[in-house]
Coordinates of C-alpha atoms in Angstrom, one line a residue:
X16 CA -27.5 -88.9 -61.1
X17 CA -26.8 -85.9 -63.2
X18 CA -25.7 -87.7 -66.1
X19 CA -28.0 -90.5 -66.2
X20 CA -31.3 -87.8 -66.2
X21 CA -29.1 -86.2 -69.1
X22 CA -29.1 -89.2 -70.8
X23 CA -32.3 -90.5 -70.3
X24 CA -33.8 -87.2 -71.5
X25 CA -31.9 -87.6 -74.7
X26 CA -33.6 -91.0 -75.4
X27 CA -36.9 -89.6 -74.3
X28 CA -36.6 -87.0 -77.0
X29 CA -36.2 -89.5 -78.8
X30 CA -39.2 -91.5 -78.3
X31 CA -41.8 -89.5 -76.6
X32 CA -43.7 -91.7 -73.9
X33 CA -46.9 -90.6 -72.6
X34 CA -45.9 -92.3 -69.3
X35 CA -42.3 -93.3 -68.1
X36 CA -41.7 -95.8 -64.7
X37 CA -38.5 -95.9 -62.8
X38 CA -36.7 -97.7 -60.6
X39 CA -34.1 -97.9 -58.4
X40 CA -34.1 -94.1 -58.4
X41 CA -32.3 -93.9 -55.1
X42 CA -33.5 -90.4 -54.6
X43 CA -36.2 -89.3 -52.4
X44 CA -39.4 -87.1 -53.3
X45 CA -38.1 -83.8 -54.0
X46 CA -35.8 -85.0 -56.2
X47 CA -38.1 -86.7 -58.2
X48 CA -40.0 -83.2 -58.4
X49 CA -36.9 -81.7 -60.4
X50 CA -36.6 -85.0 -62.6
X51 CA -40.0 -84.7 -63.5
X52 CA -39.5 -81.3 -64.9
X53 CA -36.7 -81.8 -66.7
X54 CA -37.7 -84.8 -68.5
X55 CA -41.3 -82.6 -69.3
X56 CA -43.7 -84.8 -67.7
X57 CA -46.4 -82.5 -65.6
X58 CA -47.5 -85.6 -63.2
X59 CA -46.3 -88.6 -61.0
X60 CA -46.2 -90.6 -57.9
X61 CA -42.8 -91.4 -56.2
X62 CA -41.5 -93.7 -53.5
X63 CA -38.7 -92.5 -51.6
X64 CA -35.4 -94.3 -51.4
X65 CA -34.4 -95.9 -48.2
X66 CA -31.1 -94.8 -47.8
X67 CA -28.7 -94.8 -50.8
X68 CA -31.3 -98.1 -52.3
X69 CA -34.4 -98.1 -53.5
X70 CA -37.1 -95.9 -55.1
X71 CA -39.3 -95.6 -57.7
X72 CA -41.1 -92.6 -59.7
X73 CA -44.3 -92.9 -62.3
X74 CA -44.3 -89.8 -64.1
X75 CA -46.8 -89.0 -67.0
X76 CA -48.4 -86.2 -69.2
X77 CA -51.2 -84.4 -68.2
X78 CA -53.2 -84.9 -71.7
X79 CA -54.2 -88.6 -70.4
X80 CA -56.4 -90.0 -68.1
X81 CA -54.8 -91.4 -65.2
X82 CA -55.9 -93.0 -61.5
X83 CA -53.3 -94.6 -59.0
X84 CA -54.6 -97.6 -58.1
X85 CA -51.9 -98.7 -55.2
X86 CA -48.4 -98.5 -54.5
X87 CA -45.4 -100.0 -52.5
X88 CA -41.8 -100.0 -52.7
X89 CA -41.5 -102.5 -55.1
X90 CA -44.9 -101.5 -57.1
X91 CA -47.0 -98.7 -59.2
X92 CA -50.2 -99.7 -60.1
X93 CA -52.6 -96.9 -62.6
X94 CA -55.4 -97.3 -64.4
X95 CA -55.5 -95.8 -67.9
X96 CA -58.8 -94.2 -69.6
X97 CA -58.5 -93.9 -73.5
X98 CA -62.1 -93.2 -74.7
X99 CA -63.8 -96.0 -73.8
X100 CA -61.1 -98.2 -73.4
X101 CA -59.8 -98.5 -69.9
X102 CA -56.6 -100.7 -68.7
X103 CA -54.4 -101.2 -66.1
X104 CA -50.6 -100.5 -66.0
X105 CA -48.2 -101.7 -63.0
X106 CA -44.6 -101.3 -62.8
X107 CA -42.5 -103.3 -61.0
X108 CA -39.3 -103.9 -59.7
X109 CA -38.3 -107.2 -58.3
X110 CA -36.2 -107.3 -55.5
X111 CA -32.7 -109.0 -55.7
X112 CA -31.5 -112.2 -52.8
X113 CA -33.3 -110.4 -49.9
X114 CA -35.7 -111.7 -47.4
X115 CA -38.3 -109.5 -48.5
X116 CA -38.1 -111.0 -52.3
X117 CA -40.9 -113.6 -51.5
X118 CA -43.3 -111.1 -50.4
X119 CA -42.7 -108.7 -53.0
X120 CA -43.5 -111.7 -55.2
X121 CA -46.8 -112.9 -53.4
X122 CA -48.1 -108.8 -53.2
X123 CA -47.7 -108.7 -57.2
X124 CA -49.6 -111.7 -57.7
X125 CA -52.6 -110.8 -55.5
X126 CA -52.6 -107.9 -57.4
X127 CA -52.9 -108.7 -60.9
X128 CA -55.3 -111.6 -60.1
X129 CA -57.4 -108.8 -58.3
X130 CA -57.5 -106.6 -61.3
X131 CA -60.9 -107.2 -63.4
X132 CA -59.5 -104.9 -66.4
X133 CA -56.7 -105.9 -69.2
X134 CA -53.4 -105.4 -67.7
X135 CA -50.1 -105.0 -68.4
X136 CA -47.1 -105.1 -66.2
X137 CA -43.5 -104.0 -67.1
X138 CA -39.8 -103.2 -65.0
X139 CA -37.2 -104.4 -63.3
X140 CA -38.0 -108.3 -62.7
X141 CA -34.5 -109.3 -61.5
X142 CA -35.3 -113.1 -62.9
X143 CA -34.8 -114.8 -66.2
X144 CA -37.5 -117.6 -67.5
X145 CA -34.9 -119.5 -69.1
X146 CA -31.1 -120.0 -69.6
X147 CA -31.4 -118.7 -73.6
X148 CA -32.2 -115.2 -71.5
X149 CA -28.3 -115.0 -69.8
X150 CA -25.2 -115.1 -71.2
X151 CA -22.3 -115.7 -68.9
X152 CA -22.1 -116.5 -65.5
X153 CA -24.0 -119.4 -63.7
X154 CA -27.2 -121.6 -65.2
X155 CA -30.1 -121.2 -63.5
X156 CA -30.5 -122.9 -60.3
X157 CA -33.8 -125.6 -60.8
X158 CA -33.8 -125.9 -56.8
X159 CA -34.3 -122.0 -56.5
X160 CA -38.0 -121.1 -57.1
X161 CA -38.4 -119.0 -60.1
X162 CA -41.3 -116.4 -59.1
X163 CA -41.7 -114.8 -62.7
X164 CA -42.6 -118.2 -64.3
X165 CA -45.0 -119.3 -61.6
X166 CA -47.1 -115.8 -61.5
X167 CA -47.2 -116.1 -65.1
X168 CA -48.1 -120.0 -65.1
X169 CA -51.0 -118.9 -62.8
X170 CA -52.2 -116.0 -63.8
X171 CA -52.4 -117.6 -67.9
X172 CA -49.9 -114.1 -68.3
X173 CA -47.9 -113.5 -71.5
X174 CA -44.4 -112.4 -71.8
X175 CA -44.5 -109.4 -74.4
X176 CA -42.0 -110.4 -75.9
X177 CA -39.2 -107.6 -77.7
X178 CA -37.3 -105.8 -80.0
X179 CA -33.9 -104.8 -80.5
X180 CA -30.8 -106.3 -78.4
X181 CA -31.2 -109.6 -76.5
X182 CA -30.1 -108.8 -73.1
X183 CA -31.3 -105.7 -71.1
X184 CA -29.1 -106.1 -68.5
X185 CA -24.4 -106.1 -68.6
X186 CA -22.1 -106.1 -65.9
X187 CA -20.4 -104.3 -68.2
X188 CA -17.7 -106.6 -68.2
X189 CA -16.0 -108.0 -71.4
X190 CA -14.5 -111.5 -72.3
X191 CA -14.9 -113.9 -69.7
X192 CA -16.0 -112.3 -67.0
X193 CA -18.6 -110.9 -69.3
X194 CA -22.8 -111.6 -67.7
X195 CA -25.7 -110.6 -70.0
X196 CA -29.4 -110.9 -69.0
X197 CA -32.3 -110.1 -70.1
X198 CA -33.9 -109.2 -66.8
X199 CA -36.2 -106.1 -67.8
X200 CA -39.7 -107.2 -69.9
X201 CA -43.4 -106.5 -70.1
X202 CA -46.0 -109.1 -69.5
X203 CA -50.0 -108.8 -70.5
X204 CA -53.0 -110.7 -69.5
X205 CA -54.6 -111.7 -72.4
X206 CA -57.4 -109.2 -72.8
X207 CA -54.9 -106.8 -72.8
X208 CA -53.3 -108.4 -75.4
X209 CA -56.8 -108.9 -77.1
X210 CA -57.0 -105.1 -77.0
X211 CA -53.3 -103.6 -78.4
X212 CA -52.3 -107.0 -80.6
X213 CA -49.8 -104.7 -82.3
X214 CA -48.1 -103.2 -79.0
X215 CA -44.7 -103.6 -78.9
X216 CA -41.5 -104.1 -76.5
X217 CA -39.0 -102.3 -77.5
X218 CA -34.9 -102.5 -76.2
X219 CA -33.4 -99.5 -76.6
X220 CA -29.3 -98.9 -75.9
X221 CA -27.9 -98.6 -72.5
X222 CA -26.4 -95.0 -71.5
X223 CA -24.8 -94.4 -68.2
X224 CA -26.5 -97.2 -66.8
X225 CA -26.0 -101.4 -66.6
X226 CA -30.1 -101.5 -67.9
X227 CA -31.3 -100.4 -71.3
X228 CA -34.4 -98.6 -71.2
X229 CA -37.4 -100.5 -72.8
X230 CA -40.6 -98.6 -74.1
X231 CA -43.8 -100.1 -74.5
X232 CA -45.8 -98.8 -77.6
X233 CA -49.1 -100.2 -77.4
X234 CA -49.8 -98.9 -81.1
X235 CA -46.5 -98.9 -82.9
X236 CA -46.4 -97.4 -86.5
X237 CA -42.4 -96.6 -86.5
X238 CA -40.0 -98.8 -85.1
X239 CA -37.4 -97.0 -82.5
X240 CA -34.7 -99.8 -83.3

């Protein structure tokens, strides 16, 4: 754990992000507490692990504006007050092949359909939209239900799209055995997109970890990649 927070405060050096989501954290409350100050944020909410699995931490700067809407293992939902522009930001992380998956799922859904501001909703999905998003492995299975693409399909949701590598996700493999996915994005209801037309997904490199970090710049003016 030591070497990852070393490493992702390097990048955040690098980049500066008012507010910064993880997942997967695997590390209960307290530990959070000492993250936070290392990395130099002054606020957050976190979700204990359960066990050695599990967690998540929404950390941010005290300069903005910030409410917590709701939260769960799998979800941290805020709202965001710029002047007189206010917006909704979740983070998410999608469960992988458990029982609980569906539910996670359906509890996103009802969420964002729920939310009467712009929103935008970035992590972990654990699901590709199409095969151009994997290389290696398996195809997608068209008998398995693909959760991201109906959310989307019903909410009228776009996929932010990115920039910088393909793939945010390696089994860090090489040759045949070799998987790449893109399994980390950001999607936007409209108005939200209405709102920051210029904001901006991007990829960053992978250190000490089989994800690369993405950042969301809602108003880009330099490119990180």
């Amino acid at each position: 754990m030591c070497f990852k927070v070393r490493a992702l405060k390097a990048q955040i050096k690098g980049v500066h992000p008012e507010i910064v989501f993880l997942s997967e954290t695997k590390a209960d409350e307290a530990r959070m507490d000492k993250v936070m100050k290392t990395l130099g944020y002054s606020e957050k909410l976190a979700i204990n692990a359960r066990g050695k699995a599990g967690g998540l931490c929404m950390m941010w700067i005290n300069s903005i504006d910030v409410k917590v809407l709701e939260f769960d293992s799998n979800i941290i939902a805020i709202e965001i007050k710029e002047g007189n522009c206010v917006w909704v930001l979740v983070g998410f992380y999608g469960l992988a092949y458990t029982i609980k998956r569906r539910g996670a799922w359906e509890h996103l859904n009802a969420l964002l359909e729920s939310i009467q501001e712009p929103w935008a909703c970035f992590g972990d999905f654990n699901l590709t939209i199409s095969d151009e998003e994997k290389l290696g492995g398996r195809r997608g299975n068209s008998s398995r239900q693909n959760f991201l693409q109906d959310m989307m399909f019903e909410l009228g949701a776009i996929d932010l799209g990115y920039s910088g590598n393909q793939f945010t996700w390696s089994n860090n493999r090489w040759g045949r055995n070799a998987i790449k996915e893109r399994l980390d994005r950001g999607i936007a209801s409209m108005s939200w997109r209405l709102k920051f037309p210029k904001a901006t997904i991007y990829h960053l490199g992978a250190i000490k970890s089989d994800h690369c970090p993405i950042v969301l710049d809602t108003n880009p003016v330099d490119t990180f990649c």
